[in-house]
Coordinates of N, CA and C and ligand atoms in Angstrom, one line a residue:
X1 N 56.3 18.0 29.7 CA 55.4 18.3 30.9 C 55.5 17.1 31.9
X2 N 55.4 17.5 33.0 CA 55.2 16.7 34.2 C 54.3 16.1 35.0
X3 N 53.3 15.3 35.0 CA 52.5 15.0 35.9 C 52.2 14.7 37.1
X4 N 52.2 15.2 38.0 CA 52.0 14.7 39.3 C 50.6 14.3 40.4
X5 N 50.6 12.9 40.6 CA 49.6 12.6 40.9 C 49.0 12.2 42.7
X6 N 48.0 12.9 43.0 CA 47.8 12.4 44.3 C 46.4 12.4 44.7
X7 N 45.8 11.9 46.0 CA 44.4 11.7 46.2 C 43.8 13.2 46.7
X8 N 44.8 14.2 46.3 CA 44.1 15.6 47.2 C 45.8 16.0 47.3
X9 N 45.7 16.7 48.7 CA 46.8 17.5 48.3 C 47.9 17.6 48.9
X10 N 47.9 16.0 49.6 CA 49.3 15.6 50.1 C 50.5 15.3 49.2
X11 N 50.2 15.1 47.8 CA 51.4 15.1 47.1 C 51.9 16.7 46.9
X12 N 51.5 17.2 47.4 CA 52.2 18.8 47.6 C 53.8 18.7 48.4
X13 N 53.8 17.6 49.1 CA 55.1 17.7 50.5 C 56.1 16.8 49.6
X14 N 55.7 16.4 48.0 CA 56.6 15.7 47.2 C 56.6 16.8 46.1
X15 N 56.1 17.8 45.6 CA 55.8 18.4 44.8 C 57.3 19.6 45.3
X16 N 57.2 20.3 46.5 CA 57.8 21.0 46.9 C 59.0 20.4 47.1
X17 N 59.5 19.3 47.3 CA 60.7 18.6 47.4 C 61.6 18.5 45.8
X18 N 60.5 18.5 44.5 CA 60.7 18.4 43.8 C 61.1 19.8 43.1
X19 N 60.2 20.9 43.1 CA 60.6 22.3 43.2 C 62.0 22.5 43.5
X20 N 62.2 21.8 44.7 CA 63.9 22.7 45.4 C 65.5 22.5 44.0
X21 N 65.1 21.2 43.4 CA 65.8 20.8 42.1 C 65.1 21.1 41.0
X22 N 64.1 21.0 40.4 CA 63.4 21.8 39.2 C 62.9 23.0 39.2
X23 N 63.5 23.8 39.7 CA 62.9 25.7 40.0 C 61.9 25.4 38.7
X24 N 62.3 25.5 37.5 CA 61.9 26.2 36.3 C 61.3 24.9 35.6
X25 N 60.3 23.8 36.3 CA 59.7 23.0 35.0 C 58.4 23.6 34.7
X26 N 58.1 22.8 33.6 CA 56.5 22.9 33.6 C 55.9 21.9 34.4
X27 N 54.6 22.0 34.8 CA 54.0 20.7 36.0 C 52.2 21.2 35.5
X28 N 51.6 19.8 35.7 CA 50.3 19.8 36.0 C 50.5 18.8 37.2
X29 N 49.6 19.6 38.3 CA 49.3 19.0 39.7 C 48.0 18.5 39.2
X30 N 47.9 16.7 39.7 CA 46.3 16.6 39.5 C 46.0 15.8 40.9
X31 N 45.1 16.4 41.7 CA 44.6 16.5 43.2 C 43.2 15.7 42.8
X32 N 43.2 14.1 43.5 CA 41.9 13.5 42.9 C 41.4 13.3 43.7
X33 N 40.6 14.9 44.7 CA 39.8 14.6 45.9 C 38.5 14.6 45.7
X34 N 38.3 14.1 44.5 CA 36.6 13.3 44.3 C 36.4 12.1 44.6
X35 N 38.1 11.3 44.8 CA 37.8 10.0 45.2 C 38.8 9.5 46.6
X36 N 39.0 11.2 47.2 CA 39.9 10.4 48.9 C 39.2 10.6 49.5
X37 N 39.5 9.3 49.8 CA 40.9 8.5 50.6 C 40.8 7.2 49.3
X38 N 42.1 7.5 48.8 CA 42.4 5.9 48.1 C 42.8 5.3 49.0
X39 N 43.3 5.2 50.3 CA 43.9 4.4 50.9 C 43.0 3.0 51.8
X40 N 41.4 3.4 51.6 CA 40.6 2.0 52.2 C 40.2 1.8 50.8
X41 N 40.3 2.0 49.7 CA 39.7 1.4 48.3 C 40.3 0.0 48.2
X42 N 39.8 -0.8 47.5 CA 39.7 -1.9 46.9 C 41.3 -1.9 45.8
X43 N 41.8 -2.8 45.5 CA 42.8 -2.9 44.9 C 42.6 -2.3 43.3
X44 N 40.9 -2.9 42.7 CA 40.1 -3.1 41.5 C 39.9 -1.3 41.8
X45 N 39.2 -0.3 42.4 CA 38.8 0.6 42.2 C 39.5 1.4 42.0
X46 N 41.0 1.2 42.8 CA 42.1 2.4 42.8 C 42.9 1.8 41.0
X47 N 42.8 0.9 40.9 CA 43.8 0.9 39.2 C 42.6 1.4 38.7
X48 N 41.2 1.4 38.4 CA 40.3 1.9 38.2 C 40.0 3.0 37.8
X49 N 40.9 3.8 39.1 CA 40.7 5.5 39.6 C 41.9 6.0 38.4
X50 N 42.7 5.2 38.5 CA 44.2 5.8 38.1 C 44.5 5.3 36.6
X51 N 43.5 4.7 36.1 CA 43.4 4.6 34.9 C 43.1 5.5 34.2
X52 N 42.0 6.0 35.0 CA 41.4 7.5 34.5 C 42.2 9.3 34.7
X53 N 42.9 8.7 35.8 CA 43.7 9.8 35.8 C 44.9 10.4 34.9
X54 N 45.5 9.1 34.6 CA 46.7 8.7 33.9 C 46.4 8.9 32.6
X55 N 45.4 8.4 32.1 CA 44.8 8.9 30.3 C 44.5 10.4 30.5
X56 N 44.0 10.8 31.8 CA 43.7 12.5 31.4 C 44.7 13.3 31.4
X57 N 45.5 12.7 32.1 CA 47.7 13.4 32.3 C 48.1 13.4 30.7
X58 N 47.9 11.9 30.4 CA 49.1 11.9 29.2 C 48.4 12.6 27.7
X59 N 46.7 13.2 28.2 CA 46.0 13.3 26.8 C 46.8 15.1 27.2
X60 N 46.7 15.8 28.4 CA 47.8 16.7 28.5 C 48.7 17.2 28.4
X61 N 49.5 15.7 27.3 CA 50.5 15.9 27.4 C 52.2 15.2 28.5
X62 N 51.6 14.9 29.0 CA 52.3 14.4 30.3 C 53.3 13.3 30.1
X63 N 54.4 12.9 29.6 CA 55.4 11.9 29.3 C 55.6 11.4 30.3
X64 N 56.2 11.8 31.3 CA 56.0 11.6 32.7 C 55.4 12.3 33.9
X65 N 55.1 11.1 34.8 CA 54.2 10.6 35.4 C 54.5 10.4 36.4
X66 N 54.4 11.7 38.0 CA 55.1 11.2 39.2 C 53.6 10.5 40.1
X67 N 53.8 9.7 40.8 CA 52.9 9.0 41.5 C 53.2 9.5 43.0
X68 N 52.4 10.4 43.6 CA 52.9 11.8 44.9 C 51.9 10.6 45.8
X69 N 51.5 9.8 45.4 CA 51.0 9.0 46.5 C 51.1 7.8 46.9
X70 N 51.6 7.0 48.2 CA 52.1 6.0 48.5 C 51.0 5.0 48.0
X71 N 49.8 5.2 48.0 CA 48.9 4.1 47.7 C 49.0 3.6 46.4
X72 N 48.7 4.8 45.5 CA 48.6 4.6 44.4 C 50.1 3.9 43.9
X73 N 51.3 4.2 44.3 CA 52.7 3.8 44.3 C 52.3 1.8 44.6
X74 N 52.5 1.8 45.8 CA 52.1 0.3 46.3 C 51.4 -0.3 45.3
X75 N 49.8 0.3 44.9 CA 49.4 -1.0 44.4 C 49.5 -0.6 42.7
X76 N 49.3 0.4 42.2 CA 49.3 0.9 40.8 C 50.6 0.6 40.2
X77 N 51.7 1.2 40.7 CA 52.7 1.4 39.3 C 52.8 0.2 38.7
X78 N 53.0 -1.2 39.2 CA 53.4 -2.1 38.1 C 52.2 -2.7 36.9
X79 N 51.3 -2.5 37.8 CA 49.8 -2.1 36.3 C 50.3 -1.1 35.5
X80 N 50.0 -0.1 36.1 CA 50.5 1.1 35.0 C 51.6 0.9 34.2
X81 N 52.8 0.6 34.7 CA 54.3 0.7 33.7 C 53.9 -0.4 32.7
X82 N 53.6 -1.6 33.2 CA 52.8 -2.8 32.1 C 52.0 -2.3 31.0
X83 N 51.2 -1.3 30.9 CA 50.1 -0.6 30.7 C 50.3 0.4 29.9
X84 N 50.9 1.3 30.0 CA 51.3 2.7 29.7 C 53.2 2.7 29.3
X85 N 53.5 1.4 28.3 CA 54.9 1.7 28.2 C 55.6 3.2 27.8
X86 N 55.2 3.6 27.0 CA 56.0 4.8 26.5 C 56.1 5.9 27.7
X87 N 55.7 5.4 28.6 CA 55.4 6.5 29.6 C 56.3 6.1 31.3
X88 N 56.9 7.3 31.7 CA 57.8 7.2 32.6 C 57.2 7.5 33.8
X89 N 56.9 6.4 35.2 CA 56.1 6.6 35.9 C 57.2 6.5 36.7
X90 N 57.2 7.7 37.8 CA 58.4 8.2 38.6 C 57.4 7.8 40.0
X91 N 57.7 6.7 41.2 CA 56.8 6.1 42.3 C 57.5 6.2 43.4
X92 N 56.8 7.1 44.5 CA 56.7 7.6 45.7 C 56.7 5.7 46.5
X93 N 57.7 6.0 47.3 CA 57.3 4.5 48.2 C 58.3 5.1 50.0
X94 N 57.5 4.4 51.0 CA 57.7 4.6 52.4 C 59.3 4.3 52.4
X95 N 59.8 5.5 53.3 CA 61.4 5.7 53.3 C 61.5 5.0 53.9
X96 N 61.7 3.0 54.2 CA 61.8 2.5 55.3 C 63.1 1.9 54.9
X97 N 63.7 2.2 53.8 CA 65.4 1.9 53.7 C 66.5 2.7 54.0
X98 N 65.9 4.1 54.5 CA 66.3 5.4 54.6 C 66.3 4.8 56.0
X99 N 65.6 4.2 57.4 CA 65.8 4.1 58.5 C 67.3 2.8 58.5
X100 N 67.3 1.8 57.7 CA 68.4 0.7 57.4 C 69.6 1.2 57.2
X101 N 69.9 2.7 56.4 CA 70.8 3.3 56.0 C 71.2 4.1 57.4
X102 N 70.1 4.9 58.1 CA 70.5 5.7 58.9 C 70.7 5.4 60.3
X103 N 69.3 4.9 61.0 CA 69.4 4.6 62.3 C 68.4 3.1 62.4
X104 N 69.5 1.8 61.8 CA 68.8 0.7 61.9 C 68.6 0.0 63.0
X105 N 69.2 0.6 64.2 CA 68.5 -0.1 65.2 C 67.8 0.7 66.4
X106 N 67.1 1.7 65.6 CA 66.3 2.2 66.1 C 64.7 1.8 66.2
X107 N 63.7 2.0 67.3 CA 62.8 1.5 67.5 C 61.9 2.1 66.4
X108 N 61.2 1.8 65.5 CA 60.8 2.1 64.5 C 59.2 2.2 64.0
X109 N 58.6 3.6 63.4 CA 56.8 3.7 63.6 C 56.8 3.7 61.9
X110 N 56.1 2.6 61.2 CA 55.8 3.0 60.0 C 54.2 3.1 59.6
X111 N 54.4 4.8 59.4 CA 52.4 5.1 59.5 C 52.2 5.5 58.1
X112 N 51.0 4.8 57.3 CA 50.7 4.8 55.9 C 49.2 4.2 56.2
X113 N 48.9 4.5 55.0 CA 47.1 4.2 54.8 C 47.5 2.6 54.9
X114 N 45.8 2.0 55.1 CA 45.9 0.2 55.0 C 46.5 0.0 53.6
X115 N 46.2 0.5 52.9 CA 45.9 0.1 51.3 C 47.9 0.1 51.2
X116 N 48.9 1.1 51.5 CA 50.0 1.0 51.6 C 50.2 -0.3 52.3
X117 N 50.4 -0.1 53.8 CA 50.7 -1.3 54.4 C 50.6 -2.9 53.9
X118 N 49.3 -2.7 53.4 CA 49.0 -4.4 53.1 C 49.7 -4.7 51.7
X119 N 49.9 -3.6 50.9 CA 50.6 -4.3 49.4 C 51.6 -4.8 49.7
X120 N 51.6 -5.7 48.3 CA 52.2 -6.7 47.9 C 54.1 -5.7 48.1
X121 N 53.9 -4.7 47.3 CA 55.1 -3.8 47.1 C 56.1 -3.7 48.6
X122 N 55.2 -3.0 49.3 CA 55.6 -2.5 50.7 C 56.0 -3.2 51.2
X123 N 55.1 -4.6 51.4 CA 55.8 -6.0 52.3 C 57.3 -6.4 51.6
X124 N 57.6 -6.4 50.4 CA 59.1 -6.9 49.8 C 59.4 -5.8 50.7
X125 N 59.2 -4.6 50.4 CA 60.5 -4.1 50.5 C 60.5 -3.8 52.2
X126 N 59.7 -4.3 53.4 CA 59.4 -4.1 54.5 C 60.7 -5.5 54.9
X127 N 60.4 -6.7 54.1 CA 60.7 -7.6 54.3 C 62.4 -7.4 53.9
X128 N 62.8 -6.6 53.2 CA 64.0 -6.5 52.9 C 65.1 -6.3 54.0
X129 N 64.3 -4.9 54.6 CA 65.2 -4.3 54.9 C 64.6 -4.1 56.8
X130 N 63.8 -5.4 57.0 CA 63.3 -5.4 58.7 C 64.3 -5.1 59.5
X131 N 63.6 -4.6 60.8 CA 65.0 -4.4 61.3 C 64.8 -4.7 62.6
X132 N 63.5 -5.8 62.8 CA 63.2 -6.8 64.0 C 63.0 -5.3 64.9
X133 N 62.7 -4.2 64.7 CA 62.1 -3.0 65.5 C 61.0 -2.2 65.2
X134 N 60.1 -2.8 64.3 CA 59.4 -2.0 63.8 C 57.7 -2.6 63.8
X135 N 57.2 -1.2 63.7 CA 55.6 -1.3 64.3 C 55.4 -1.0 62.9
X136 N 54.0 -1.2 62.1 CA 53.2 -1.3 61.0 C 52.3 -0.7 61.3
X137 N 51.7 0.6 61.1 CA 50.5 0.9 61.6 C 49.3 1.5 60.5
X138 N 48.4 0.7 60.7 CA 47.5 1.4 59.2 C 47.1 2.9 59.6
X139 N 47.1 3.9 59.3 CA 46.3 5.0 60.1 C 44.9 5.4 59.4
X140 N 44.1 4.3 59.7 CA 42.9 4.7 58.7 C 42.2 5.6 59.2
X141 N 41.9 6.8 57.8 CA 40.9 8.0 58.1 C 41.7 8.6 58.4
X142 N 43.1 8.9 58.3 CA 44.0 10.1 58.8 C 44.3 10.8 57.3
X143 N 44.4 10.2 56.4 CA 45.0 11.0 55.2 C 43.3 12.3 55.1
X144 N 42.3 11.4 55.4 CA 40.7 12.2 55.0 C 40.6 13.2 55.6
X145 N 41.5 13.4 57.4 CA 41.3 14.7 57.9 C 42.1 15.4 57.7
X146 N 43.1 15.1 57.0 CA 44.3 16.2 56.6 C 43.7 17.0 55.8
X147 N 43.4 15.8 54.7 CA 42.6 16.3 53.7 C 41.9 17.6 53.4
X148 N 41.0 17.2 54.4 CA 39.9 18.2 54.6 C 40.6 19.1 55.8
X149 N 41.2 19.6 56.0 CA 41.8 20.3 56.9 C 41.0 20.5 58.6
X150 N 41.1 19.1 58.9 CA 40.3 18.9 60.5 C 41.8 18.6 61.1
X151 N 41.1 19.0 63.0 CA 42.0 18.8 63.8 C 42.4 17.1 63.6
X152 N 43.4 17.2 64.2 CA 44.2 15.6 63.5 C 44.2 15.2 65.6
X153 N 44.3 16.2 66.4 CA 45.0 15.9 67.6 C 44.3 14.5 68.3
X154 N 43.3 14.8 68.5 CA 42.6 13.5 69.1 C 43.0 12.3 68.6
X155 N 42.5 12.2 66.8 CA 43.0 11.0 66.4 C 44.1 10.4 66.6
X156 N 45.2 11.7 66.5 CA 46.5 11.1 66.6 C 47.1 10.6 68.7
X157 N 46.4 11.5 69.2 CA 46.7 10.7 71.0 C 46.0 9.2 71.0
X158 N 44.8 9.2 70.4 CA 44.4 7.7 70.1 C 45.0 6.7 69.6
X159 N 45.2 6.8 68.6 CA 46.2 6.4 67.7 C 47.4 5.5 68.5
X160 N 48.3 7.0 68.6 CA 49.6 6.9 69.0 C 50.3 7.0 70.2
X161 N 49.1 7.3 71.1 CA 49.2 7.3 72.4 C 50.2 6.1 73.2
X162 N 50.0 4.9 72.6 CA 50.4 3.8 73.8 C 52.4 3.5 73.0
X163 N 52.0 4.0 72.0 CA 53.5 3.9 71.2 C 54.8 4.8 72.4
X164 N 55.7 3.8 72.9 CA 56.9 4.7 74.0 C 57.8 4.5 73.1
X165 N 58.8 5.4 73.5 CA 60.5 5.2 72.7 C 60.6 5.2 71.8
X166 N 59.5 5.7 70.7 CA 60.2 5.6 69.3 C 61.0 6.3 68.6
X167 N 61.9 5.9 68.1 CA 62.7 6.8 67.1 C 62.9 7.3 66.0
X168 N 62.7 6.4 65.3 CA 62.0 6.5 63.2 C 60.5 6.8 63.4
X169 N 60.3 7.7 62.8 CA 58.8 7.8 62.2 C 58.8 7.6 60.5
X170 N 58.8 6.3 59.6 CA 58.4 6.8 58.5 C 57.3 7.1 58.0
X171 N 56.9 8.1 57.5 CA 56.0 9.3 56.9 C 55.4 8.2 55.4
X172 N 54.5 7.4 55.8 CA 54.3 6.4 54.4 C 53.1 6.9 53.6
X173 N 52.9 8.2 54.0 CA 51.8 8.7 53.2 C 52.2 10.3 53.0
X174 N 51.5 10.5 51.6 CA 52.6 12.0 51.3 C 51.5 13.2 52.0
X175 N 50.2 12.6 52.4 CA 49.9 13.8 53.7 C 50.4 13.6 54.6
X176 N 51.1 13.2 55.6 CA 51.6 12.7 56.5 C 52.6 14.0 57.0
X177 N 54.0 14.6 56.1 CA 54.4 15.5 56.3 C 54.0 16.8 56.9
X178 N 52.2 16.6 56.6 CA 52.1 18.2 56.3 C 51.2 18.0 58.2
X179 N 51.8 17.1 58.9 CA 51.2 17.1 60.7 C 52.5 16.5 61.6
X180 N 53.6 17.0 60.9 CA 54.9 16.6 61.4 C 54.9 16.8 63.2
X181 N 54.3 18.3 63.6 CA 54.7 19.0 64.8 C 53.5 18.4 65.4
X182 N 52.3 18.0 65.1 CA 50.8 17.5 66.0 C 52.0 16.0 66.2
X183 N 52.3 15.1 64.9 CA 53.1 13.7 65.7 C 53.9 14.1 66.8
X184 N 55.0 14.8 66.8 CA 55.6 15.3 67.5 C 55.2 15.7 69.5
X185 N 53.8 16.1 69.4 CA 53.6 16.3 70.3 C 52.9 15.1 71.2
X186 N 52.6 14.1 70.4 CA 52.1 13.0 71.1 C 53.4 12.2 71.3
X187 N 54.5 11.9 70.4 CA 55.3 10.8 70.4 C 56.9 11.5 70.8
X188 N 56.9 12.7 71.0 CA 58.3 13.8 71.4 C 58.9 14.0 70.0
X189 N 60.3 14.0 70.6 CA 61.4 14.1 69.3 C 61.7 13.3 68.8
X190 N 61.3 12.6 67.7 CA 61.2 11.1 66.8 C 62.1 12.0 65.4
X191 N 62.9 11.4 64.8 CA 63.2 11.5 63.3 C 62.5 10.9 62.2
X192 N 61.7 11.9 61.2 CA 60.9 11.4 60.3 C 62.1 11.1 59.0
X193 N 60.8 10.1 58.6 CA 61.8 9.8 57.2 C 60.5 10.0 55.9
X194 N 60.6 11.0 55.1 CA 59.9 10.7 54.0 C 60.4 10.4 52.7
X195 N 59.5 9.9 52.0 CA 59.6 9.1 50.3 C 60.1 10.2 48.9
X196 N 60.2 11.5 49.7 CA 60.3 12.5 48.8 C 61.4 13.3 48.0
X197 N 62.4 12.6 49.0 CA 64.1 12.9 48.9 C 64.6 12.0 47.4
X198 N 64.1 10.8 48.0 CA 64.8 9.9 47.0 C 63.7 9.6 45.8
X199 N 62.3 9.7 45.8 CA 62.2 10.4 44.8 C 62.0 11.1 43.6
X200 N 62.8 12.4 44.2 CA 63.0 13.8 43.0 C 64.7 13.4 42.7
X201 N 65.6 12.3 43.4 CA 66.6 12.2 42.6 C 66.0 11.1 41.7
X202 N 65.6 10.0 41.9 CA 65.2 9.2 40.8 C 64.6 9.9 39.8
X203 N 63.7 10.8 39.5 CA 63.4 11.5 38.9 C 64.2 12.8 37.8
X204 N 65.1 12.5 38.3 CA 66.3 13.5 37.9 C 67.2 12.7 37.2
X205 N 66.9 11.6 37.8 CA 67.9 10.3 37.0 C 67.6 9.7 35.6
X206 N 65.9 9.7 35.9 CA 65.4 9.0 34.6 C 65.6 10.5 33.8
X207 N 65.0 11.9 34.2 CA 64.9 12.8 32.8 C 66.0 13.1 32.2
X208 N 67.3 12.8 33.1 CA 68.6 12.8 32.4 C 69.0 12.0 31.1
X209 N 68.4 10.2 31.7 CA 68.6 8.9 31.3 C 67.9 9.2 30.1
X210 N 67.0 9.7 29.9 CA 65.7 10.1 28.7 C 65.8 11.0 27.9
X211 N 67.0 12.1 28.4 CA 67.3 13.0 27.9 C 66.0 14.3 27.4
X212 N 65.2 13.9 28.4 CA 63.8 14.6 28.3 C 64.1 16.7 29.3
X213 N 63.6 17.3 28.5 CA 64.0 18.7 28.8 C 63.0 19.1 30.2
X214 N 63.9 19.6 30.9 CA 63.0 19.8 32.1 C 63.1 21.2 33.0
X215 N 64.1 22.1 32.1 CA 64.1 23.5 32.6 C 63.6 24.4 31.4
X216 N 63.1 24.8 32.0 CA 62.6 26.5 31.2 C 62.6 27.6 31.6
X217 N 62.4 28.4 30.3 CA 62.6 30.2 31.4 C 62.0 30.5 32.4
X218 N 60.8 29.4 32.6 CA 60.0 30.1 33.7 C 59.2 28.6 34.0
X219 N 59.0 29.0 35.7 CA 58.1 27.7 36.1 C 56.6 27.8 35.8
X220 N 56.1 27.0 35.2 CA 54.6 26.9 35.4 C 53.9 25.5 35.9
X221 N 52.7 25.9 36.3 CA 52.3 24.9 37.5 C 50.5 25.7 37.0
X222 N 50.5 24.1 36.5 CA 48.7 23.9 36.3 C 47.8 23.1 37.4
X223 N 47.2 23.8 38.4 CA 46.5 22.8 39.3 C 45.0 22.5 38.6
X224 N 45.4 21.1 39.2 CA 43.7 20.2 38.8 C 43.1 19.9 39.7
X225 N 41.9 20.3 40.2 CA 41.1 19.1 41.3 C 39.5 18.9 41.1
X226 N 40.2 17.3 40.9 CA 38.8 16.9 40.3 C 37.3 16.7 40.8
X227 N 37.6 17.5 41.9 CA 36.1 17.7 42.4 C 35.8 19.1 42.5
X228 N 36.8 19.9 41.9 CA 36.9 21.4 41.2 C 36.6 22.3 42.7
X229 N 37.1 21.8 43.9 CA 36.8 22.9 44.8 C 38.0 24.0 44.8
X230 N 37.4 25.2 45.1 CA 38.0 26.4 45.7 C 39.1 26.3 46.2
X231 N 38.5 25.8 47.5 CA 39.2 25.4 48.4 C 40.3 24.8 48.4
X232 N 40.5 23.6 48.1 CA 41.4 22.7 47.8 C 42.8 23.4 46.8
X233 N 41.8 24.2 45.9 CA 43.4 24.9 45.1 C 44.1 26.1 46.0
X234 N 42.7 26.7 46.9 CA 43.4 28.0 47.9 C 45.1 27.2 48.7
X235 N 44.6 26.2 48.8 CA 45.3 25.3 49.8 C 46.4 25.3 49.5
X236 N 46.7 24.2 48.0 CA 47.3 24.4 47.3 C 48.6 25.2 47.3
X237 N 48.2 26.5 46.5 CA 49.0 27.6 46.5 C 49.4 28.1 48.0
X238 N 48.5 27.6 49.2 CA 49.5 27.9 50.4 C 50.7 27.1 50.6
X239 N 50.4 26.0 50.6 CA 51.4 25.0 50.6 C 52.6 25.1 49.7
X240 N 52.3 25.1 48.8 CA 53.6 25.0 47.7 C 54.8 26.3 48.2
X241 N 53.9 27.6 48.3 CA 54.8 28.2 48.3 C 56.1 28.6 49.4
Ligands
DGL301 N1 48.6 10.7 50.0 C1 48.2 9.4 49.8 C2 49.2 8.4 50.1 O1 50.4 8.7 50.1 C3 46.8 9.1 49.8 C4 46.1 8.9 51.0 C5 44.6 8.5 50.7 O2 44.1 9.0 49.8 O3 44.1 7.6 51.5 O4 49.0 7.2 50.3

């Protein structure tokens, strides 16, 4: 069994990525919109959060363990993997090596919650692979209106309004995908890059590497949301399919 984890139900735009190579796994989605936005939490609250999420996955059963959210990615996994040895935590992180590989000297937008931006994680690998063109932008309170399914437009001309020429958009939060065409309209024709590609191959790498079984006659898909709304799973099932 598969676990996949996110603050609500932006790890869906990683979930579906993962679908297009695992038609037939089993999966529990667990959607923890009792406590988003992890992305202004505290470093202490979110291991906190995900301590609790992570014992309720693996009491399900769950060997592995995808992290569908950049936050929890940045500051959790190396707590967790330290923590939770027997267990295979598969970590979502901002495609900003995917701009190095493709169009490095492109003017460059990397938009992720604060809680992304500021880790320790993100800065190595920001720091790796700079490309002396790039903007950092926290977008705080954007993952909470996706969330909740509010217009994003205003925030986003506010936002992103003074941003000219840009080329790379990396996508550093796994809601981020699901308002591709509202960016688009404030910033033109930009190339996104999301964390979701590379991923569902790592992920394909380790269950190989582990020799862990990951096809069956049939897909099943358990959704969780821990503030148990309706809503949130109607959503869900729009999205995925
Ligand atoms: N989808 C999340 C991420 O990738 C979480 C956003 C949030 O809860 O603030 O960071």
């Amino acid at each position: 069994m598969i676990g996949i984890l996110d603050s609500g139900i932006g790890g869906v735009t990683v979930f579906r990525e993962i679908l297009k190579t695992i038609p037939n796994g089993h999966f529990i989605y667990y959607s923890d919109s009792l406590n988003n936005p992890y992305g202004d939490k505290s470093k202490e609250e979110i291991l906190y959060i995900l301590d609790n999420v992570v014992t309720k996955l693996i009491d399900m059963g769950c060997l592995v363990i995808v992290l569908a959210c950049n936050t929890a990615s940045s500051i959790g996994v190396r707590y967790l993997r330290a923590k939770y040895k027997k267990i295979i935590f598969i970590a979502i992180e901002p495609a900003y090596k995917m701009v190095h590989d493709y169009n490095p000297q492109g003017k460059t937008l990397v938009m992720a919650t604060r809680g992304t931006i500021e880790s320790e994680k993100f800065l190595e690998l920001y720091h790796k692979y700079d490309n002396h063109n790039t903007i950092l932008l926290s977008c705080i309170g954007l993952a909470e209106l996706i969330e909740n399914n509010k217009d994003v437009s205003k925030y986003l001309n506010e936002l992103l309004g003074k941003y000219k020429d840009i080329d790379n958009v990396v996508l550093g939060c796994t809601h981020y995908p699901l308002i591709k065409s509202e960016i688009k309209k404030v910033l033109g024709d930009v190339t996104f890059y999301d964390g979701s590609i590379g991923l569902t191959k790592e992920l394909l790498r380790q269950l190989n590497n582990h020799n862990i079984k990951y096809e069956y006659e049939k897909l099943e898909i358990k959704f969780i949301d821990s503030s148990q709304n309706e809503f949130k799973e109607k959503r869900f099932w729009q999205i995925i399919k």
